[in-house]
Coordinates of C-alpha atoms and ligand atoms in Angstrom, one line a residue:
M1 CA -9.2 12.7 -75.1
Q2 CA -12.4 13.3 -71.9
I3 CA -14.0 9.9 -72.6
R4 CA -10.4 8.2 -72.4
L5 CA -10.0 9.8 -69.1
T6 CA -13.7 9.3 -67.6
L7 CA -12.7 5.4 -68.8
V8 CA -9.5 5.9 -67.1
L9 CA -11.3 7.0 -63.8
L10 CA -13.9 4.4 -63.9
I11 CA -11.6 1.6 -64.1
I12 CA -9.6 3.0 -61.3
S13 CA -13.1 3.1 -59.2
L14 CA -14.4 -0.7 -60.1
L15 CA -10.4 -1.8 -59.0
C16 CA -10.6 0.2 -55.7
I17 CA -14.8 -1.5 -55.0
A18 CA -12.5 -4.7 -56.3
G19 CA -10.2 -4.4 -53.5
C20 CA -12.7 -3.5 -51.2
G21 CA -14.0 -7.3 -51.5
E22 CA -11.3 -8.4 -48.8
R23 CA -12.5 -5.6 -46.0
V24 CA -9.5 -5.3 -43.5
V25 CA -11.5 -5.2 -40.0
D26 CA -9.3 -3.1 -37.5
L27 CA -10.1 -4.5 -34.1
E28 CA -8.9 -1.3 -32.7
Q29 CA -12.3 0.0 -34.3
V30 CA -15.0 0.1 -31.4
S31 CA -17.7 1.9 -31.9
P32 CA -18.6 4.0 -29.3
E33 CA -21.6 2.4 -28.4
E34 CA -19.9 -0.8 -28.1
K35 CA -17.2 0.8 -25.6
I36 CA -16.6 1.2 -22.1
V37 CA -14.0 3.2 -20.3
I38 CA -13.2 2.5 -17.1
K39 CA -11.4 5.8 -14.8
F40 CA -8.7 4.5 -13.0
S41 CA -7.9 7.3 -10.5
H42 CA -4.8 6.7 -8.0
V43 CA -2.6 9.2 -6.2
V44 CA 1.3 8.3 -6.7
A45 CA 3.7 8.4 -9.2
E46 CA 3.7 6.2 -12.5
N47 CA 7.1 4.7 -10.9
T48 CA 5.5 3.2 -8.4
P49 CA 4.1 -0.6 -7.5
K50 CA 0.5 0.9 -7.8
G51 CA 1.3 3.6 -11.1
L52 CA 2.9 0.7 -12.9
A53 CA 0.0 -2.2 -12.0
A54 CA -2.5 0.4 -13.4
Q55 CA -1.1 1.1 -16.6
R56 CA -0.1 -3.0 -17.4
F57 CA -3.8 -3.6 -16.5
A58 CA -4.5 -0.9 -18.7
D59 CA -2.6 -2.0 -21.8
L60 CA -3.2 -5.6 -21.3
V61 CA -7.5 -4.8 -20.9
K62 CA -6.7 -2.6 -24.2
E63 CA -4.7 -5.7 -25.8
R64 CA -7.2 -8.5 -24.7
T65 CA -10.4 -6.8 -25.8
H66 CA -9.1 -5.1 -29.2
G67 CA -9.7 -1.8 -27.8
R68 CA -13.7 -2.6 -26.8
I69 CA -12.7 -1.6 -22.9
E70 CA -10.4 1.9 -22.4
V71 CA -8.8 1.9 -18.9
Q72 CA -7.7 5.3 -18.4
V73 CA -5.2 5.9 -15.7
F74 CA -5.2 8.7 -13.9
H75 CA -1.8 9.1 -11.6
N76 CA -0.5 11.6 -9.4
S77 CA -4.0 12.9 -7.7
T78 CA -4.7 14.3 -11.8
L79 CA -8.0 13.4 -11.1
Y80 CA -9.1 12.8 -7.5
K81 CA -7.2 13.3 -4.3
D82 CA -6.9 11.6 -1.2
G83 CA -10.2 12.2 0.3
E84 CA -12.1 13.0 -2.9
E85 CA -11.3 9.4 -4.6
I86 CA -13.5 7.1 -2.6
Q87 CA -16.6 9.2 -3.1
A88 CA -15.9 9.6 -6.9
L89 CA -16.1 5.8 -7.0
Q90 CA -18.9 5.4 -4.6
N91 CA -21.2 8.5 -7.2
G92 CA -19.5 6.1 -10.3
L93 CA -17.3 9.1 -11.5
V94 CA -14.3 6.9 -11.9
Q95 CA -14.4 3.5 -11.9
M96 CA -11.7 1.6 -10.2
I97 CA -9.5 3.3 -7.2
A98 CA -6.6 1.9 -5.7
P99 CA -6.1 3.4 -1.8
A100 CA -4.0 2.6 0.8
T101 CA -6.4 0.5 3.0
S102 CA -5.5 3.1 5.9
K103 CA -8.0 5.4 3.8
L104 CA -11.2 3.0 4.0
S105 CA -10.8 3.6 7.8
G106 CA -13.4 6.8 7.6
L107 CA -16.2 4.5 6.3
Y108 CA -15.1 1.4 7.9
P109 CA -12.9 1.8 11.3
Q110 CA -11.8 -2.0 10.8
W111 CA -9.9 -1.5 7.8
Q112 CA -7.2 -0.4 10.6
V113 CA -6.1 -3.2 11.4
F114 CA -3.8 -2.9 8.5
D115 CA -1.9 0.2 10.1
L116 CA -1.1 -1.5 13.8
P117 CA 2.1 -0.9 14.3
Y118 CA 4.5 -4.3 14.3
A119 CA 1.5 -6.0 13.5
F120 CA 2.8 -7.9 10.5
E121 CA 6.1 -9.7 10.6
D122 CA 7.3 -9.9 6.9
V123 CA 4.9 -9.4 3.4
N124 CA 3.9 -13.1 3.6
A125 CA 2.1 -12.5 6.8
V126 CA 0.2 -9.5 5.4
H127 CA -0.6 -11.7 2.0
E128 CA -2.3 -13.9 4.8
A129 CA -4.1 -11.9 6.0
M130 CA -5.4 -10.1 3.0
S131 CA -6.4 -13.3 1.2
G132 CA -7.8 -14.8 4.7
Y133 CA -10.1 -14.3 7.2
I134 CA -9.0 -10.6 7.7
G135 CA -9.2 -10.0 4.2
S136 CA -13.0 -11.5 3.7
Q137 CA -14.3 -9.9 6.9
L138 CA -13.0 -6.2 5.9
C139 CA -13.8 -7.0 1.9
D140 CA -17.4 -7.9 2.5
G141 CA -18.3 -4.9 4.3
L142 CA -17.7 -2.8 1.3
K143 CA -21.1 -3.8 -0.3
Q144 CA -23.2 -1.7 1.6
N145 CA -21.1 1.5 0.5
N146 CA -21.8 0.1 -3.2
M147 CA -17.8 -1.1 -3.4
Q148 CA -16.5 -3.7 -3.8
A149 CA -12.8 -5.0 -3.5
L150 CA -10.8 -6.8 -6.6
A151 CA -7.6 -7.5 -5.2
F152 CA -5.3 -6.3 -2.8
W153 CA -1.4 -5.0 -4.2
D154 CA 1.5 -4.5 -2.4
N155 CA 3.5 -1.4 -1.8
G156 CA 5.9 -2.3 1.5
F157 CA 6.5 -1.7 4.9
K158 CA 6.7 2.0 6.2
Q159 CA 10.2 4.0 7.3
M160 CA 10.1 7.3 9.3
T161 CA 11.6 10.5 7.9
N162 CA 12.2 14.0 9.5
S163 CA 14.3 16.5 9.0
Q164 CA 15.3 17.7 12.8
R165 CA 17.2 14.7 14.2
P166 CA 17.8 11.0 13.8
L167 CA 15.2 8.6 15.0
V168 CA 16.3 5.8 17.3
N169 CA 14.6 5.9 20.9
P170 CA 10.8 6.8 21.4
A171 CA 12.4 9.8 23.3
D172 CA 13.3 11.0 20.1
F173 CA 10.0 12.1 18.9
Q174 CA 9.5 14.3 21.5
G175 CA 7.6 17.5 20.1
L176 CA 8.0 16.4 16.6
S177 CA 5.3 16.8 14.2
F178 CA 4.3 14.0 11.2
R179 CA 2.0 13.4 8.5
V180 CA 0.2 10.9 8.7
M181 CA -2.5 9.6 6.1
I182 CA -6.2 10.8 6.2
N183 CA -8.7 8.9 8.3
S184 CA -6.6 6.5 10.1
Q185 CA -6.9 7.2 13.9
V186 CA -4.7 4.3 14.7
L187 CA -2.0 6.3 12.9
K188 CA -2.5 9.5 14.6
K189 CA -2.3 7.5 18.1
E190 CA 0.7 6.1 16.7
F191 CA 2.6 9.5 17.0
E192 CA 0.9 10.4 20.1
R193 CA 2.3 7.6 22.0
L194 CA 5.4 8.9 20.8
N195 CA 4.7 12.1 22.0
A196 CA 4.4 13.4 18.7
H197 CA 2.0 15.2 17.1
A198 CA 0.2 13.7 14.2
V199 CA -0.8 15.8 11.1
E200 CA -3.5 14.3 8.7
G201 CA -2.8 15.2 5.3
P202 CA -3.6 14.1 1.7
F203 CA -0.5 12.2 0.0
N204 CA -0.2 15.4 -2.5
D205 CA 0.4 18.0 -0.7
L206 CA 2.8 15.7 0.9
Y207 CA 6.2 17.2 -0.9
R208 CA 5.4 21.0 0.1
A209 CA 4.3 20.3 3.7
L210 CA 7.6 18.9 4.2
D211 CA 9.5 21.2 2.1
S212 CA 8.2 24.3 3.7
H213 CA 8.6 22.5 6.9
E214 CA 4.6 22.7 7.9
V215 CA 5.1 19.0 9.4
D216 CA 9.0 17.9 10.6
G217 CA 8.5 14.2 9.6
Q218 CA 6.4 11.7 7.8
E219 CA 6.3 7.8 7.7
N220 CA 6.3 6.3 4.5
T221 CA 7.4 3.2 2.2
M222 CA 10.5 3.6 0.2
S223 CA 9.2 3.8 -3.4
N224 CA 7.3 6.8 -2.1
I225 CA 9.6 7.9 -0.5
Y226 CA 11.8 8.0 -4.0
S227 CA 9.6 8.7 -6.3
K228 CA 8.1 11.9 -4.3
N229 CA 11.6 13.3 -3.9
L230 CA 10.9 12.9 0.2
Y231 CA 14.2 11.9 0.7
K232 CA 15.3 15.3 -0.9
V233 CA 13.8 17.5 2.2
Q234 CA 14.1 15.0 4.6
P235 CA 17.8 14.6 6.0
Y236 CA 16.8 11.2 8.2
L237 CA 15.4 8.3 7.7
T238 CA 15.4 5.3 10.0
L239 CA 14.7 1.8 8.6
S240 CA 12.4 0.8 11.2
N241 CA 9.5 -1.2 9.1
H242 CA 6.9 -0.6 11.9
G243 CA 3.9 -0.8 9.9
Y244 CA 2.5 -2.2 6.4
M245 CA 1.2 0.0 4.0
G246 CA -0.8 -1.9 1.5
Y247 CA -4.0 -1.5 -1.0
V248 CA -7.1 -2.5 -2.0
V249 CA -7.9 -2.4 -5.7
L250 CA -12.1 -1.2 -5.5
T251 CA -14.6 -0.8 -8.2
N252 CA -18.4 0.5 -8.1
Q253 CA -20.2 -2.5 -7.5
K254 CA -23.5 -1.5 -9.4
F255 CA -20.9 -0.8 -12.3
W256 CA -19.4 -3.9 -11.7
A257 CA -22.5 -5.9 -11.8
G258 CA -23.5 -4.5 -14.7
L259 CA -20.9 -5.5 -17.1
P260 CA -21.4 -8.1 -19.7
V261 CA -19.9 -11.8 -18.3
D262 CA -17.7 -12.1 -20.8
V263 CA -15.9 -8.1 -19.8
R264 CA -15.9 -9.0 -16.3
K265 CA -14.4 -12.3 -16.9
T266 CA -11.7 -10.8 -19.1
L267 CA -10.9 -8.2 -16.4
E268 CA -10.9 -10.4 -13.3
S269 CA -8.6 -13.1 -15.1
T270 CA -5.8 -9.7 -16.3
L271 CA -6.2 -8.3 -12.6
L272 CA -5.3 -11.7 -11.4
E273 CA -1.8 -12.2 -13.4
V274 CA -1.5 -8.1 -12.5
T275 CA -1.8 -8.8 -8.8
E276 CA 1.0 -11.1 -9.0
W277 CA 3.4 -9.2 -11.2
E278 CA 2.4 -5.9 -9.0
R279 CA 3.5 -7.6 -5.8
E280 CA 6.9 -8.6 -7.5
Q281 CA 7.2 -4.6 -9.2
A282 CA 6.8 -4.1 -5.2
F283 CA 9.4 -6.5 -3.7
V284 CA 11.9 -4.8 -6.6
L285 CA 11.3 -1.2 -6.2
D286 CA 11.5 -1.5 -2.7
K287 CA 15.2 -2.4 -2.8
Q288 CA 15.7 -0.5 -5.5
S289 CA 14.7 2.9 -3.7
L290 CA 16.5 2.4 -0.9
E291 CA 19.2 1.5 -3.2
I292 CA 19.0 5.3 -4.5
V293 CA 18.0 7.3 -2.2
V294 CA 20.9 5.6 0.2
N295 CA 23.5 6.3 -2.2
S296 CA 22.1 10.0 -3.2
G297 CA 23.8 10.8 0.0
L298 CA 21.3 13.4 0.4
I299 CA 19.6 11.4 3.8
Q300 CA 21.4 9.8 7.1
V301 CA 20.2 6.7 7.4
H302 CA 19.8 4.6 10.6
Q303 CA 18.7 0.6 10.5
Q304 CA 16.6 0.2 13.7
T305 CA 17.8 -2.6 15.8
E306 CA 16.2 -5.6 17.9
T307 CA 16.2 -3.8 20.9
E308 CA 15.1 -0.7 19.1
K309 CA 12.4 -2.6 17.4
K310 CA 11.3 -3.8 21.3
Q311 CA 11.6 -0.5 22.6
W312 CA 9.0 1.0 20.0
S313 CA 7.2 -1.7 20.2
I314 CA 6.5 -1.6 24.1
A315 CA 5.8 2.5 23.3
L316 CA 3.0 1.1 20.6
K317 CA 1.4 -1.8 22.5
P318 CA -1.3 0.6 24.2
V319 CA -2.6 1.2 20.6
Y320 CA -3.6 -2.2 20.5
L321 CA -5.4 -2.0 23.6
E322 CA -6.9 1.3 22.6
F323 CA -8.8 0.1 19.7
K324 CA -9.1 -3.7 20.1
N325 CA -13.1 -2.9 20.2
L326 CA -13.1 -0.7 17.3
I327 CA -11.0 -2.9 14.9
G328 CA -13.1 -6.2 15.9
T329 CA -11.8 -8.3 18.9
D330 CA -11.9 -11.1 16.6
M331 CA -9.6 -9.6 13.8
A332 CA -7.3 -8.0 16.9
D333 CA -7.2 -11.6 18.3
Y334 CA -6.0 -13.1 15.0
I335 CA -2.6 -10.3 14.7
E336 CA -1.8 -11.2 18.2
E337 CA -1.8 -14.8 17.7
M338 CA 0.1 -14.4 14.3
H339 CA 2.8 -13.1 17.1
T340 CA 2.8 -15.4 19.3
Q341 CA 3.0 -18.4 17.2
Ligands
LMR1 C1 -0.1 7.9 1.2 O1 -0.9 8.8 1.3 O2 1.0 8.1 2.0 C2 0.1 6.9 0.3 O3 -1.4 5.9 0.9 C3 0.2 7.2 -1.1 C4 -0.1 6.0 -1.7 O4 -1.0 5.5 -2.1 O5 1.0 5.1 -1.5

């Protein structure tokens, strides 16, 4: 009996070994030595153009490299917040970030060119600047600080919100306080020119600052106003499109240069594709977010007229002159020329 049982077990084992001859290679199983992890940190919600694109990039890269490269996305400032992420990238603690262009202004004042009020007529003008002279000038400079620009991503034009009154004329800003993105002197000056008070603050603290009335208002894109519930604590919205907010996707230069060539190529081509997709998402989400916010009935919406736009532009014009040298006369002139074309 025992001999028979031993024989049966032996036959089963032999069958198993024979079956293993056809080894199934699980491509998801990459040895830890081979695996490359890219930490991608950002400060916005997952359902925003940047949040969605970062995740899509991670998913496509995983699929295309069969798990050899893992892009780990940390959204909503869960890993690093404003004021921390650029340094974390330079120190190699994360490998990718995508800050709003303004936030680089602490290191490079020239990046404030994108903050100039009413600088760009539409998103095509922004793209032209990003892919042309302005973009290449700005990106070249990053290398001295161990950073490399990989792509420009969109969000959209900024709108004004506040808790006190409708913002129709420049005089309506008088005495109010507004949160502005960190590091940009241009944005601060913009509000000072309107006789308002500008308060720099990180994005992750914005909802609290508005809800607790620490500041009266802020400027932001519709997708951020919607996804961060800012419209629930700000009763007035002015659709002013007075400035553009976009992102630069950055990597740590040493890390990037050290990647195997095939890996780098896959990452670059995937990013190119995701950038196109991201721009479409930004366009769609901007419209959708506006619709949701307007239909919520929680916020009074004012659409700026052409005459009002002219008044705001005149009030903000001195900002150009003040920052021309800091930003670089060549870039400031480029912007001015765009207006006269
Ligand atoms: C902000 O700080 O308001 C934005 O830059 C956040 C973001 O990244 O969209």
